[in-house]
PDB file of C-alpha atoms in Angstrom:
ATOM      1  CA  MET Y  10       0.009   0.194  -0.197  1.00 77.00           C
ATOM      2  CA  ARG Y  11       2.765   2.510   0.626  1.00 82.00           C
ATOM      3  CA  LEU Y  12       4.092   2.044  -2.808  1.00 84.00           C
ATOM      4  CA  LEU Y  13       0.379   2.073  -4.381  1.00 89.00           C
ATOM      5  CA  LYS Y  14      -0.500   5.661  -3.356  1.00 90.00           C
ATOM      6  CA  PRO Y  15       2.141   7.749  -4.444  1.00 90.00           C
ATOM      7  CA  LEU Y  16       2.101   5.680  -7.660  1.00 91.00           C
ATOM      8  CA  PHE Y  17      -1.595   6.732  -7.761  1.00 91.00           C
ATOM      9  CA  ILE Y  18      -1.036  10.416  -6.703  1.00 92.00           C
ATOM     10  CA  GLY Y  19       1.625  10.876  -9.799  1.00 93.00           C
ATOM     11  CA  VAL Y  20      -0.335   9.052 -12.314  1.00 92.00           C
ATOM     12  CA  LEU Y  21      -3.395  11.411 -11.392  1.00 94.00           C
ATOM     13  CA  GLY Y  22      -1.266  14.148 -11.485  1.00 94.00           C
ATOM     14  CA  LEU Y  23       0.158  13.855 -14.725  1.00 93.00           C
ATOM     15  CA  THR Y  24      -3.114  12.763 -16.054  1.00 90.00           C
ATOM     16  CA  PHE Y  25      -4.130  16.456 -15.122  1.00 91.00           C
ATOM     17  CA  VAL Y  26      -1.121  17.990 -16.286  1.00 92.00           C
ATOM     18  CA  VAL Y  27      -1.888  16.636 -19.859  1.00 88.00           C
ATOM     19  CA  LEU Y  28      -5.544  17.331 -19.593  1.00 88.00           C
ATOM     20  CA  PHE Y  29      -4.658  20.933 -18.515  1.00 90.00           C
ATOM     21  CA  ILE Y  30      -1.955  21.326 -21.367  1.00 89.00           C
ATOM     22  CA  SER Y  31      -4.510  20.303 -24.123  1.00 87.00           C
ATOM     23  CA  PHE Y  32      -7.055  22.924 -23.213  1.00 88.00           C
ATOM     24  CA  PHE Y  33      -4.233  25.441 -24.436  1.00 91.00           C
ATOM     25  CA  LEU Y  34      -4.302  23.427 -27.925  1.00 88.00           C
ATOM     26  CA  SER Y  35      -6.574  24.469 -30.773  1.00 88.00           C
ATOM     27  CA  SER Y  36      -9.325  22.010 -31.500  1.00 89.00           C
ATOM     28  CA  THR Y  37      -9.181  22.653 -35.173  1.00 92.00           C
ATOM     29  CA  ILE Y  38      -6.156  22.483 -37.697  1.00 92.00           C
ATOM     30  CA  ARG Y  39      -5.784  23.128 -40.869  1.00 94.00           C
ATOM     31  CA  ILE Y  40      -3.712  21.149 -42.869  1.00 94.00           C
ATOM     32  CA  SER Y  41      -2.960  22.773 -46.668  1.00 96.00           C
ATOM     33  CA  ARG Y  42      -0.509  22.164 -49.919  1.00 95.00           C
ATOM     34  CA  ALA Y  43      -0.230  23.939 -52.895  1.00 95.00           C
ATOM     35  CA  THR Y  44       1.624  23.314 -56.335  1.00 94.00           C
ATOM     36  CA  ILE Y  45       1.721  24.953 -59.833  1.00 94.00           C
ATOM     37  CA  ILE Y  46       0.239  23.147 -63.007  1.00 93.00           C
ATOM     38  CA  GLU Y  47       0.569  24.143 -66.387  1.00 92.00           C
ATOM     39  CA  CYS Y  48      -3.056  24.111 -67.531  1.00 89.00           C
ATOM     40  CA  LYS Y  49      -5.828  26.653 -66.951  1.00 89.00           C
ATOM     41  CA  PRO Y  50      -7.800  27.187 -63.482  1.00 89.00           C
ATOM     42  CA  SER Y  51     -10.918  25.816 -65.182  1.00 88.00           C
ATOM     43  CA  LYS Y  52      -9.495  22.624 -66.435  1.00 91.00           C
ATOM     44  CA  ALA Y  53      -8.169  21.906 -63.100  1.00 91.00           C
ATOM     45  CA  ARG Y  54     -11.305  22.747 -61.295  1.00 92.00           C
ATOM     46  CA  ASP Y  55     -13.174  20.585 -63.654  1.00 91.00           C
ATOM     47  CA  THR Y  56     -11.250  17.811 -63.091  1.00 91.00           C
ATOM     48  CA  VAL Y  57     -10.978  17.655 -59.249  1.00 91.00           C
ATOM     49  CA  GLN Y  58     -15.198  18.268 -59.567  1.00 91.00           C
ATOM     50  CA  ASP Y  59     -15.105  15.127 -61.641  1.00 89.00           C
ATOM     51  CA  PHE Y  60     -15.607  12.043 -59.171  1.00 87.00           C
ATOM     52  CA  SER Y  61     -14.653   9.786 -61.946  1.00 85.00           C
ATOM     53  CA  SER Y  62     -11.127  11.099 -62.484  1.00 87.00           C
ATOM     54  CA  TRP Y  63     -10.335  10.811 -58.528  1.00 87.00           C
ATOM     55  CA  THR Y  64      -9.423   7.228 -58.514  1.00 85.00           C
ATOM     56  CA  ARG Y  65      -6.368   8.597 -61.363  1.00 88.00           C
ATOM     57  CA  TRP Y  66      -4.816  11.309 -58.807  1.00 91.00           C
ATOM     58  CA  ASN Y  67      -6.173  10.900 -55.417  1.00 88.00           C
ATOM     59  CA  PRO Y  68      -3.868   8.862 -52.646  1.00 89.00           C
ATOM     60  CA  PHE Y  69      -7.084   8.466 -50.630  1.00 84.00           C
ATOM     61  CA  LEU Y  70      -8.661   6.381 -53.245  1.00 82.00           C
ATOM     62  CA  SER Y  71      -5.946   5.346 -55.568  1.00 68.00           C
ATOM     63  CA  ASP Y  72      -4.258   2.965 -53.365  1.00 61.00           C
ATOM     64  CA  SER Y  73      -5.170  -0.751 -53.986  1.00 54.00           C
ATOM     65  CA  ILE Y  74      -7.172  -1.048 -50.594  1.00 62.00           C
ATOM     66  CA  ALA Y  75      -9.636   1.406 -51.589  1.00 61.00           C
ATOM     67  CA  SER Y  76     -12.675  -0.426 -52.595  1.00 65.00           C
ATOM     68  CA  ASN Y  77     -16.632  -0.402 -52.868  1.00 67.00           C
ATOM     69  CA  ILE Y  78     -16.444   3.072 -54.797  1.00 71.00           C
ATOM     70  CA  VAL Y  79     -19.656   4.548 -54.894  1.00 72.00           C
ATOM     71  CA  ASN Y  80     -19.992   7.397 -57.222  1.00 71.00           C
ATOM     72  CA  SER Y  81     -22.824   9.817 -57.895  1.00 75.00           C
ATOM     73  CA  GLU Y  82     -22.870  13.563 -59.095  1.00 76.00           C
ATOM     74  CA  SER Y  83     -22.296  15.270 -55.631  1.00 84.00           C
ATOM     75  CA  LYS Y  84     -20.970  12.640 -53.502  1.00 88.00           C
ATOM     76  CA  LEU Y  85     -18.047   9.949 -53.720  1.00 86.00           C
ATOM     77  CA  SER Y  86     -18.043   7.006 -50.868  1.00 84.00           C
ATOM     78  CA  TRP Y  87     -15.547   4.390 -50.715  1.00 81.00           C
ATOM     79  CA  LYS Y  88     -14.565   1.643 -48.264  1.00 80.00           C
ATOM     80  CA  TYR Y  89     -11.199   0.121 -46.939  1.00 77.00           C
ATOM     81  CA  GLY Y  90     -11.622  -3.553 -46.356  1.00 74.00           C
ATOM     82  CA  THR Y  91     -14.355  -3.648 -43.940  1.00 75.00           C
ATOM     83  CA  GLY Y  92     -13.557  -0.338 -42.324  1.00 76.00           C
ATOM     84  CA  PRO Y  93     -16.104   2.621 -42.019  1.00 79.00           C
ATOM     85  CA  GLU Y  94     -17.627   4.166 -45.050  1.00 81.00           C
ATOM     86  CA  ASN Y  95     -15.257   7.262 -46.598  1.00 84.00           C
ATOM     87  CA  SER Y  96     -17.023   9.994 -48.483  1.00 86.00           C
ATOM     88  CA  ALA Y  97     -16.503  13.361 -49.705  1.00 88.00           C
ATOM     89  CA  THR Y  98     -19.553  15.440 -50.185  1.00 89.00           C
ATOM     90  CA  LEU Y  99     -19.639  18.586 -52.902  1.00 91.00           C
ATOM     91  CA  LEU Y 100     -20.990  21.069 -50.259  1.00 91.00           C
ATOM     92  CA  SER Y 101     -20.243  24.679 -52.372  1.00 91.00           C
ATOM     93  CA  GLN Y 102     -18.536  25.474 -55.757  1.00 89.00           C
ATOM     94  CA  LYS Y 103     -16.991  28.448 -57.374  1.00 89.00           C
ATOM     95  CA  SER Y 104     -15.123  29.374 -60.114  1.00 86.00           C
ATOM     96  CA  ASP Y 105     -12.151  29.171 -58.287  1.00 88.00           C
ATOM     97  CA  SER Y 106     -12.691  26.639 -55.881  1.00 91.00           C
ATOM     98  CA  LEU Y 107     -14.442  23.813 -54.363  1.00 93.00           C
ATOM     99  CA  VAL Y 108     -15.746  22.766 -50.663  1.00 94.00           C
ATOM    100  CA  TYR Y 109     -16.479  19.087 -49.563  1.00 93.00           C
ATOM    101  CA  ASP Y 110     -17.647  17.640 -46.365  1.00 90.00           C
ATOM    102  CA  PHE Y 111     -14.724  14.825 -45.928  1.00 88.00           C
ATOM    103  CA  LYS Y 112     -15.358  11.621 -43.960  1.00 87.00           C
ATOM    104  CA  LEU Y 113     -12.631   9.692 -43.366  1.00 82.00           C
ATOM    105  CA  GLN Y 114     -12.224   6.662 -41.450  1.00 76.00           C
ATOM    106  CA  GLY Y 115     -15.341   7.678 -39.324  1.00 68.00           C
ATOM    107  CA  ASN Y 116     -14.283  11.334 -38.307  1.00 74.00           C
ATOM    108  CA  SER Y 117     -17.341  12.948 -39.750  1.00 70.00           C
ATOM    109  CA  ASN Y 118     -15.490  16.959 -38.656  1.00 80.00           C
ATOM    110  CA  SER Y 119     -13.627  17.662 -41.306  1.00 90.00           C
ATOM    111  CA  GLN Y 120     -13.739  19.629 -44.560  1.00 93.00           C
ATOM    112  CA  MET Y 121     -11.445  19.284 -47.677  1.00 93.00           C
ATOM    113  CA  GLY Y 122     -11.394  21.855 -50.238  1.00 94.00           C
ATOM    114  CA  PHE Y 123      -9.393  23.112 -53.539  1.00 95.00           C
ATOM    115  CA  VAL Y 124      -8.525  26.668 -54.672  1.00 94.00           C
ATOM    116  CA  PHE Y 125      -7.725  27.224 -58.161  1.00 93.00           C
ATOM    117  CA  SER Y 126      -5.791  30.866 -59.706  1.00 90.00           C
ATOM    118  CA  ARG Y 127      -3.944  31.482 -62.438  1.00 86.00           C
ATOM    119  CA  PHE Y 128      -0.258  32.006 -61.320  1.00 83.00           C
ATOM    120  CA  GLN Y 129       1.117  35.310 -61.724  1.00 82.00           C
ATOM    121  CA  ASN Y 130      -0.880  36.123 -64.071  1.00 78.00           C
ATOM    122  CA  ASP Y 131      -0.380  33.489 -66.769  1.00 75.00           C
ATOM    123  CA  SER Y 132      -3.270  32.256 -68.363  1.00 76.00           C
ATOM    124  CA  THR Y 133      -1.329  29.038 -69.091  1.00 83.00           C
ATOM    125  CA  LYS Y 134      -0.520  27.881 -65.454  1.00 88.00           C
ATOM    126  CA  THR Y 135      -2.510  27.466 -62.208  1.00 91.00           C
ATOM    127  CA  GLN Y 136      -1.602  27.543 -58.563  1.00 92.00           C
ATOM    128  CA  ALA Y 137      -3.855  24.812 -57.010  1.00 93.00           C
ATOM    129  CA  GLU Y 138      -4.539  24.712 -53.333  1.00 95.00           C
ATOM    130  CA  TRP Y 139      -5.574  21.654 -51.150  1.00 95.00           C
ATOM    131  CA  TRP Y 140      -6.620  21.970 -47.747  1.00 95.00           C
ATOM    132  CA  ILE Y 141      -8.370  19.771 -45.258  1.00 94.00           C
ATOM    133  CA  ILE Y 142      -9.521  21.440 -42.119  1.00 94.00           C
ATOM    134  CA  GLU Y 143     -10.582  18.991 -39.075  1.00 91.00           C
ATOM    135  CA  LYS Y 144     -12.150  19.976 -35.965  1.00 91.00           C
ATOM    136  CA  LEU Y 145     -10.418  17.799 -33.038  1.00 88.00           C
ATOM    137  CA  HIS Y 146     -12.662  16.576 -29.703  1.00 87.00           C
ATOM    138  CA  TRP Y 147     -11.656  17.567 -26.368  1.00 86.00           C
ATOM    139  CA  TYR Y 148      -9.771  14.512 -25.626  1.00 87.00           C
ATOM    140  CA  PRO Y 149      -6.415  15.590 -25.168  1.00 88.00           C
ATOM    141  CA  TRP Y 150      -4.964  12.762 -27.489  1.00 88.00           C
ATOM    142  CA  GLU Y 151      -6.823  14.219 -30.274  1.00 87.00           C
ATOM    143  CA  LYS Y 152      -5.247  17.517 -29.110  1.00 89.00           C
ATOM    144  CA  PHE Y 153      -1.921  16.390 -29.225  1.00 89.00           C
ATOM    145  CA  TYR Y 154      -2.630  14.411 -32.700  1.00 88.00           C
ATOM    146  CA  GLY Y 155      -3.563  17.955 -33.738  1.00 89.00           C
ATOM    147  CA  ILE Y 156       0.427  18.837 -33.267  1.00 90.00           C
ATOM    148  CA  PHE Y 157       1.893  16.190 -35.913  1.00 90.00           C
ATOM    149  CA  ALA Y 158      -1.115  16.165 -38.300  1.00 89.00           C
ATOM    150  CA  ASP Y 159       0.731  18.309 -40.654  1.00 90.00           C
ATOM    151  CA  ARG Y 160       3.165  15.932 -40.793  1.00 93.00           C
ATOM    152  CA  LEU Y 161       0.845  12.779 -40.950  1.00 90.00           C
ATOM    153  CA  ARG Y 162      -1.654  14.343 -43.532  1.00 90.00           C
ATOM    154  CA  GLY Y 163       0.698  16.582 -45.631  1.00 93.00           C
ATOM    155  CA  PRO Y 164       3.100  13.649 -47.535  1.00 94.00           C
ATOM    156  CA  VAL Y 165      -0.671  12.343 -48.787  1.00 92.00           C
ATOM    157  CA  LEU Y 166      -1.661  15.767 -50.114  1.00 94.00           C
ATOM    158  CA  ASP Y 167       1.928  16.530 -51.528  1.00 95.00           C
ATOM    159  CA  THR Y 168       1.067  12.761 -53.590  1.00 94.00           C
ATOM    160  CA  GLY Y 169      -2.011  13.761 -54.395  1.00 94.00           C
ATOM    161  CA  LEU Y 170      -1.187  17.053 -55.921  1.00 95.00           C
ATOM    162  CA  SER Y 171       1.595  15.829 -57.668  1.00 95.00           C
ATOM    163  CA  ARG Y 172      -0.652  13.193 -59.383  1.00 94.00           C
ATOM    164  CA  LEU Y 173      -2.639  15.637 -60.527  1.00 94.00           C
ATOM    165  CA  LYS Y 174      -0.426  17.705 -61.760  1.00 94.00           C
ATOM    166  CA  GLU Y 175       1.044  14.938 -63.802  1.00 93.00           C
ATOM    167  CA  HIS Y 176      -2.697  13.861 -64.944  1.00 92.00           C
ATOM    168  CA  LEU Y 177      -3.238  17.561 -66.000  1.00 91.00           C
ATOM    169  CA  GLU Y 178       0.248  17.746 -67.496  1.00 88.00           C
ATOM    170  CA  GLN Y 179      -0.140  14.715 -69.451  1.00 85.00           C
ATOM    171  CA  ARG Y 180      -3.461  15.584 -71.151  1.00 61.00           C
ATOM    172  CA  ALA Y 181      -2.865  18.803 -72.043  1.00 53.00           C
ATOM    173  CA  PHE Y 182      -0.278  17.502 -74.379  1.00 49.00           C
TER     174      PHE Y 182
END
């Protein structure tokens, strides 16, 4: 009993310290990547808006483990094996941007979007930005995940943008 009481107090104190620190961490994270593509902004936007092209460039779908892909005009859903359904639902579209409700592996508190703009007044080049906004719960482990989210999701966005660039520039010639 002499050893258990200090151990219990130490674990309880550490738990409160971690919980207290997590209150100062943001509950909303934004991950963003951009690239320059040699095509018109409207062409890049139309390609991204077309769900049937996502399997060619989007790493969330192009991996061999994605299956049961169901495509409609405003919603795309897929599964990884027997896991929960993932989906992207078009929320808004403008001439230079697209915004989706993004549900990945059961997390329904995410939005994803693309912004397309001319690069330095050159009508043949497009700056394409892909962003994801995640709203985290109050749980300390989710808040601490937010610190590393850019390192985890960022390379996936980089891969997707490079595949999109390759896909669009290949179609241009």
